PDB file of C-alpha atoms in Angstrom:
ATOM      1  CA  MET A 625      14.936   7.797  21.877  1.00  0.00           C
ATOM      2  CA  LEU A 626      16.929   4.827  20.545  1.00  0.00           C
ATOM      3  CA  ASP A 627      20.378   3.924  21.798  1.00  0.00           C
ATOM      4  CA  PRO A 628      23.209   4.056  19.268  1.00  0.00           C
ATOM      5  CA  PRO A 629      23.012   1.042  16.941  1.00  0.00           C
ATOM      6  CA  ALA A 630      25.313  -1.763  18.065  1.00  0.00           C
ATOM      7  CA  ASP A 631      25.981  -2.862  14.483  1.00  0.00           C
ATOM      8  CA  GLN A 632      27.074   0.527  13.100  1.00  0.00           C
ATOM      9  CA  GLN A 633      30.731   0.060  12.173  1.00  0.00           C
ATOM     10  CA  PHE A 634      31.722   3.710  11.733  1.00  0.00           C
ATOM     11  CA  ASP A 635      30.949   7.060  13.319  1.00  0.00           C
ATOM     12  CA  SER A 636      27.888   8.656  11.747  1.00  0.00           C
ATOM     13  CA  GLU A 637      29.889  11.514  10.230  1.00  0.00           C
ATOM     14  CA  ASP A 638      32.064   8.978   8.377  1.00  0.00           C
ATOM     15  CA  ILE A 639      29.122   7.265   6.669  1.00  0.00           C
ATOM     16  CA  PRO A 640      28.113   8.500   3.170  1.00  0.00           C
ATOM     17  CA  TYR A 641      24.418   8.805   4.058  1.00  0.00           C
ATOM     18  CA  PRO A 642      22.493  10.304   6.996  1.00  0.00           C
ATOM     19  CA  ALA A 643      23.089   8.067  10.016  1.00  0.00           C
ATOM     20  CA  TYR A 644      22.234   7.824  13.711  1.00  0.00           C
ATOM     21  CA  GLY A 645      21.951  11.177  15.463  1.00  0.00           C
ATOM     22  CA  GLN A 646      22.238  13.284  12.313  1.00  0.00           C
ATOM     23  CA  ALA A 647      19.627  15.630  10.881  1.00  0.00           C
ATOM     24  CA  PHE A 648      17.499  13.966   8.234  1.00  0.00           C
ATOM     25  CA  PRO A 649      17.574  15.992   4.994  1.00  0.00           C
ATOM     26  CA  GLU A 650      14.428  17.930   4.209  1.00  0.00           C
ATOM     27  CA  PHE A 651      12.865  17.674   0.766  1.00  0.00           C
ATOM     28  CA  SER A 652       9.532  18.107  -0.949  1.00  0.00           C
ATOM     29  CA  LEU A 653       8.165  15.651  -3.532  1.00  0.00           C
ATOM     30  CA  PRO A 654       4.821  14.901  -5.202  1.00  0.00           C
ATOM     31  CA  ALA A 655       2.709  12.007  -3.945  1.00  0.00           C
ATOM     32  CA  PRO A 656       0.763  11.188  -7.137  1.00  0.00           C
ATOM     33  CA  LEU A 657      -1.770   8.803  -5.587  1.00  0.00           C
ATOM     34  CA  THR A 658      -3.144  11.540  -3.339  1.00  0.00           C
ATOM     35  CA  ASP A 659      -2.371  14.576  -5.523  1.00  0.00           C
ATOM     36  CA  GLU A 660      -0.392  16.053  -2.648  1.00  0.00           C
ATOM     37  CA  THR A 661       3.124  17.329  -2.221  1.00  0.00           C
ATOM     38  CA  VAL A 662       4.866  15.879   0.809  1.00  0.00           C
ATOM     39  CA  ASP A 663       7.421  18.079   2.563  1.00  0.00           C
ATOM     40  CA  THR A 664       9.427  16.162   5.155  1.00  0.00           C
ATOM     41  CA  GLY A 665      10.132  19.386   7.011  1.00  0.00           C
ATOM     42  CA  ASP A 666       6.407  19.781   7.706  1.00  0.00           C
ATOM     43  CA  LEU A 667       5.862  16.251   9.024  1.00  0.00           C
ATOM     44  CA  ASP A 668       5.856  15.829  12.802  1.00  0.00           C
ATOM     45  CA  GLN A 669       5.526  12.063  12.583  1.00  0.00           C
ATOM     46  CA  THR A 670       7.999   9.230  12.793  1.00  0.00           C
ATOM     47  CA  LEU A 671       9.079   8.511   9.197  1.00  0.00           C
ATOM     48  CA  LEU A 672      10.284   5.431   7.363  1.00  0.00           C
ATOM     49  CA  VAL A 673      11.899   6.544   4.087  1.00  0.00           C
ATOM     50  CA  THR A 674      13.491   4.429   1.358  1.00  0.00           C
ATOM     51  CA  GLY A 675      14.269   4.423  -2.365  1.00  0.00           C
ATOM     52  CA  PHE A 676      13.001   1.836  -4.837  1.00  0.00           C
ATOM     53  CA  PHE A 677      11.797   1.235  -8.376  1.00  0.00           C
ATOM     54  CA  ALA A 678       8.607  -0.693  -9.059  1.00  0.00           C
ATOM     55  CA  SER A 679       9.978  -2.979 -11.779  1.00  0.00           C
ATOM     56  CA  CYS A 680      12.860  -4.190  -9.574  1.00  0.00           C
ATOM     57  CA  PRO A 681      12.627  -7.986  -9.679  1.00  0.00           C
ATOM     58  CA  VAL A 682      14.107  -8.857  -6.274  1.00  0.00           C
ATOM     59  CA  GLU A 683      15.557  -6.398  -3.738  1.00  0.00           C
ATOM     60  CA  CYS A 684      12.817  -3.763  -3.804  1.00  0.00           C
ATOM     61  CA  ILE A 685      10.127  -6.435  -3.538  1.00  0.00           C
ATOM     62  CA  ARG A 686      11.734  -7.707  -0.335  1.00  0.00           C
ATOM     63  CA  LEU A 687      12.321  -4.196   0.998  1.00  0.00           C
ATOM     64  CA  VAL A 688       8.888  -2.748   0.299  1.00  0.00           C
ATOM     65  CA  GLY A 689       7.283  -6.024   1.403  1.00  0.00           C
ATOM     66  CA  GLN A 690       8.971  -5.736   4.797  1.00  0.00           C
ATOM     67  CA  LEU A 691       7.872  -2.107   5.130  1.00  0.00           C
ATOM     68  CA  ALA A 692       4.300  -3.064   4.223  1.00  0.00           C
ATOM     69  CA  GLY A 693       4.471  -5.578   7.068  1.00  0.00           C
ATOM     70  CA  VAL A 694       5.654  -2.825   9.418  1.00  0.00           C
ATOM     71  CA  GLN A 695       2.748  -0.673   8.222  1.00  0.00           C
ATOM     72  CA  HIS A 696       0.280  -3.395   9.184  1.00  0.00           C
ATOM     73  CA  GLY A 697       2.077  -3.740  12.527  1.00  0.00           C
ATOM     74  CA  VAL A 698       1.743  -0.044  13.382  1.00  0.00           C
ATOM     75  CA  LEU A 699      -1.908  -0.116  12.345  1.00  0.00           C
ATOM     76  CA  ASP A 700      -2.511  -3.137  14.592  1.00  0.00           C
ATOM     77  CA  ALA A 701      -0.748  -1.289  17.434  1.00  0.00           C
ATOM     78  CA  ASP A 702      -3.030   1.717  16.843  1.00  0.00           C
ATOM     79  CA  ILE A 703      -0.114   4.075  16.150  1.00  0.00           C
ATOM     80  CA  GLY A 704      -0.699   4.402  12.408  1.00  0.00           C
ATOM     81  CA  ASP A 705      -1.357   8.143  12.647  1.00  0.00           C
ATOM     82  CA  ASP A 706       2.033   8.642  14.297  1.00  0.00           C
ATOM     83  CA  VAL A 707       4.029   6.992  11.486  1.00  0.00           C
ATOM     84  CA  ALA A 708       4.389   7.860   7.793  1.00  0.00           C
ATOM     85  CA  PHE A 709       5.919   5.623   5.119  1.00  0.00           C
ATOM     86  CA  LEU A 710       7.669   7.458   2.262  1.00  0.00           C
ATOM     87  CA  PRO A 711       9.088   5.163  -0.419  1.00  0.00           C
ATOM     88  CA  ILE A 712      10.610   7.292  -3.205  1.00  0.00           C
ATOM     89  CA  THR A 713      10.907   5.957  -6.737  1.00  0.00           C
ATOM     90  CA  PHE A 714      14.117   6.744  -8.569  1.00  0.00           C
ATOM     91  CA  ASP A 715      12.485   5.633 -11.847  1.00  0.00           C
ATOM     92  CA  PRO A 716       9.889   8.378 -12.377  1.00  0.00           C
ATOM     93  CA  ARG A 717       9.833   7.784 -16.128  1.00  0.00           C
ATOM     94  CA  ARG A 718       8.008   4.465 -15.646  1.00  0.00           C
ATOM     95  CA  ASP A 719       6.663   4.723 -12.096  1.00  0.00           C
ATOM     96  CA  ASP A 720       3.648   6.916 -12.755  1.00  0.00           C
ATOM     97  CA  ALA A 721       0.527   6.976 -10.561  1.00  0.00           C
ATOM     98  CA  ALA A 722      -0.986   3.892 -12.217  1.00  0.00           C
ATOM     99  CA  ALA A 723       2.226   1.876 -11.830  1.00  0.00           C
ATOM    100  CA  LEU A 724       2.578   2.917  -8.184  1.00  0.00           C
ATOM    101  CA  ARG A 725      -1.053   2.043  -7.446  1.00  0.00           C
ATOM    102  CA  ASP A 726      -0.609  -1.414  -8.981  1.00  0.00           C
ATOM    103  CA  TYR A 727       2.642  -1.894  -7.100  1.00  0.00           C
ATOM    104  CA  GLY A 728       1.035  -0.949  -3.786  1.00  0.00           C
ATOM    105  CA  GLU A 729      -1.719  -3.491  -4.337  1.00  0.00           C
ATOM    106  CA  LYS A 730       0.802  -6.173  -5.284  1.00  0.00           C
ATOM    107  CA  MET A 731       2.870  -5.419  -2.179  1.00  0.00           C
ATOM    108  CA  ASN A 732      -0.158  -5.551   0.180  1.00  0.00           C
ATOM    109  CA  VAL A 733       0.166  -1.886   1.176  1.00  0.00           C
ATOM    110  CA  ASP A 734      -2.892  -0.470   2.937  1.00  0.00           C
ATOM    111  CA  MET A 735      -3.375   2.621   0.803  1.00  0.00           C
ATOM    112  CA  ASP A 736      -6.571   3.516   2.683  1.00  0.00           C
ATOM    113  CA  ALA A 737      -4.688   3.939   5.977  1.00  0.00           C
ATOM    114  CA  GLY A 738      -3.512   7.400   4.936  1.00  0.00           C
ATOM    115  CA  ASN A 739       0.050   6.915   6.202  1.00  0.00           C
ATOM    116  CA  TRP A 740       1.719   5.473   3.085  1.00  0.00           C
ATOM    117  CA  HIS A 741       2.794   7.933   0.380  1.00  0.00           C
ATOM    118  CA  PHE A 742       4.593   6.785  -2.730  1.00  0.00           C
ATOM    119  CA  LEU A 743       6.739   9.768  -3.709  1.00  0.00           C
ATOM    120  CA  ARG A 744       7.571  10.394  -7.368  1.00  0.00           C
ATOM    121  CA  PRO A 745      10.136  13.037  -8.295  1.00  0.00           C
ATOM    122  CA  PRO A 746       9.019  15.007 -11.363  1.00  0.00           C
ATOM    123  CA  SER A 747      12.194  14.165 -13.308  1.00  0.00           C
ATOM    124  CA  GLU A 748      15.168  11.831 -13.303  1.00  0.00           C
ATOM    125  CA  GLN A 749      17.341  14.813 -12.309  1.00  0.00           C
ATOM    126  CA  ARG A 750      15.178  15.542  -9.267  1.00  0.00           C
ATOM    127  CA  ALA A 751      15.216  11.839  -8.335  1.00  0.00           C
ATOM    128  CA  LYS A 752      19.017  11.898  -8.341  1.00  0.00           C
ATOM    129  CA  ALA A 753      19.110  15.156  -6.360  1.00  0.00           C
ATOM    130  CA  VAL A 754      16.941  13.718  -3.578  1.00  0.00           C
ATOM    131  CA  VAL A 755      17.529   9.967  -3.553  1.00  0.00           C
ATOM    132  CA  ALA A 756      21.234   9.833  -4.374  1.00  0.00           C
ATOM    133  CA  ASP A 757      22.562  13.263  -3.403  1.00  0.00           C
ATOM    134  CA  LYS A 758      20.536  14.063  -0.268  1.00  0.00           C
ATOM    135  CA  LEU A 759      19.855  10.556   1.054  1.00  0.00           C
ATOM    136  CA  GLY A 760      22.925   8.722  -0.205  1.00  0.00           C
ATOM    137  CA  ILE A 761      20.875   5.911  -1.766  1.00  0.00           C
ATOM    138  CA  THR A 762      23.174   5.440  -4.726  1.00  0.00           C
ATOM    139  CA  TYR A 763      21.946   3.889  -7.939  1.00  0.00           C
ATOM    140  CA  ASP A 764      22.935   3.702 -11.564  1.00  0.00           C
ATOM    141  CA  ARG A 765      21.372   2.383 -14.708  1.00  0.00           C
ATOM    142  CA  ILE A 766      22.724  -0.934 -15.926  1.00  0.00           C
ATOM    143  CA  GLY A 767      24.118  -0.969 -19.441  1.00  0.00           C
ATOM    144  CA  ALA A 768      22.843  -3.157 -22.264  1.00  0.00           C
ATOM    145  CA  GLY A 769      25.495  -5.847 -21.832  1.00  0.00           C
ATOM    146  CA  GLU A 770      24.922  -6.133 -18.091  1.00  0.00           C
ATOM    147  CA  SER A 771      21.148  -6.240 -18.429  1.00  0.00           C
ATOM    148  CA  GLU A 772      21.501  -9.295 -20.659  1.00  0.00           C
ATOM    149  CA  ARG A 773      23.362 -11.087 -17.853  1.00  0.00           C
ATOM    150  CA  LEU A 774      20.900  -9.808 -15.232  1.00  0.00           C
ATOM    151  CA  PRO A 775      17.446 -10.110 -16.840  1.00  0.00           C
ATOM    152  CA  GLY A 776      14.829  -7.790 -15.439  1.00  0.00           C
ATOM    153  CA  TYR A 777      17.303  -5.391 -13.852  1.00  0.00           C
ATOM    154  CA  ASP A 778      17.528  -1.798 -14.985  1.00  0.00           C
ATOM    155  CA  PHE A 779      19.317  -0.320 -11.965  1.00  0.00           C
ATOM    156  CA  ARG A 780      22.055  -1.323  -9.594  1.00  0.00           C
ATOM    157  CA  HIS A 781      21.204   0.328  -6.276  1.00  0.00           C
ATOM    158  CA  LEU A 782      21.838   0.515  -2.561  1.00  0.00           C
ATOM    159  CA  SER A 783      19.051  -0.800  -0.330  1.00  0.00           C
ATOM    160  CA  LEU A 784      18.699   1.651   2.539  1.00  0.00           C
ATOM    161  CA  THR A 785      15.801   2.653   4.780  1.00  0.00           C
ATOM    162  CA  PHE A 786      15.781   5.532   7.246  1.00  0.00           C
ATOM    163  CA  LEU A 787      13.892   5.803  10.520  1.00  0.00           C
ATOM    164  CA  ARG A 788      13.504   9.508  11.310  1.00  0.00           C
ATOM    165  CA  ASN A 789      12.029  10.720  14.572  1.00  0.00           C
ATOM    166  CA  PRO A 790       9.449  13.544  14.729  1.00  0.00           C
ATOM    167  CA  GLU A 791      12.197  16.028  15.634  1.00  0.00           C
ATOM    168  CA  GLY A 792      13.909  15.401  12.282  1.00  0.00           C
ATOM    169  CA  VAL A 793      16.785  13.249  13.536  1.00  0.00           C
ATOM    170  CA  VAL A 794      17.865   9.883  12.106  1.00  0.00           C
ATOM    171  CA  GLU A 795      17.359   7.071  14.613  1.00  0.00           C
ATOM    172  CA  ARG A 796      18.321   4.228  12.275  1.00  0.00           C
ATOM    173  CA  ALA A 797      19.640   3.676   8.759  1.00  0.00           C
ATOM    174  CA  TYR A 798      18.906   0.053   7.866  1.00  0.00           C
ATOM    175  CA  ARG A 799      21.345  -0.910   5.110  1.00  0.00           C
ATOM    176  CA  THR A 800      19.686  -4.060   3.812  1.00  0.00           C
ATOM    177  CA  ASP A 801      16.951  -5.121   1.430  1.00  0.00           C
ATOM    178  CA  ARG A 802      15.468  -7.191   4.262  1.00  0.00           C
ATOM    179  CA  PRO A 803      15.092  -4.926   7.278  1.00  0.00           C
ATOM    180  CA  ALA A 804      13.786  -7.341   9.910  1.00  0.00           C
ATOM    181  CA  TYR A 805      10.076  -6.641  10.376  1.00  0.00           C
ATOM    182  CA  ASP A 806      10.111  -7.219  14.136  1.00  0.00           C
ATOM    183  CA  ARG A 807      13.224  -5.105  14.698  1.00  0.00           C
ATOM    184  CA  VAL A 808      11.934  -2.178  12.640  1.00  0.00           C
ATOM    185  CA  LEU A 809       8.498  -2.353  14.262  1.00  0.00           C
ATOM    186  CA  GLU A 810      10.076  -2.388  17.729  1.00  0.00           C
ATOM    187  CA  ASP A 811      12.299   0.596  16.829  1.00  0.00           C
ATOM    188  CA  VAL A 812       9.351   2.541  15.406  1.00  0.00           C
ATOM    189  CA  THR A 813       7.198   1.777  18.453  1.00  0.00           C
ATOM    190  CA  THR A 814       9.997   2.879  20.803  1.00  0.00           C
ATOM    191  CA  VAL A 815      10.364   6.211  18.971  1.00  0.00           C
ATOM    192  CA  VAL A 816       6.590   6.817  18.894  1.00  0.00           C
ATOM    193  CA  ASP A 817       6.242   5.979  22.603  1.00  0.00           C
ATOM    194  CA  ALA A 818       9.158   8.289  23.512  1.00  0.00           C
ATOM    195  CA  MET A 819       7.394  11.193  21.787  1.00  0.00           C
ATOM    196  CA  ALA A 820       3.998  10.551  23.404  1.00  0.00           C
TER     197      ALA A 820
END
């Protein structure tokens, strides 16, 4: 599918999250806006998976905004059915169905396309088990003193998005809150075309 990433500084096995050529972890989580449970092991699509929290004032807005742009790009390219977007909240206490619906509208996500699923772990423990432990998207809650210096922030977190091919293998792990729209769209299109 994709060639090894030129900007990956270490071998995949030395990186603390799933990286190029490695098996993407399987997990099952509720998608509250569609009353479904999404199991990554059952999906034979190309996946874009990330972690976020809806009240994040900066990084997650940039990250999810870029992914929403990629969603519109795959829809324009008529490959929307071949790609699924799975942003996982690690703040399930606040990010209920109503909050996720509002967030999707604010971020210009096409919720009618059927390929975007906000995933909400049923508990903070399950969020940690999937987002931090399985995916390596580390996060921690900011203490009272820090939150006074950083208004609006509740979590310090890694910004990381995975591109998983339909065979369950990681093609890319974009470690940035601004994954370049054109680069991600090109990578996704290449993976989809290779599987056609």
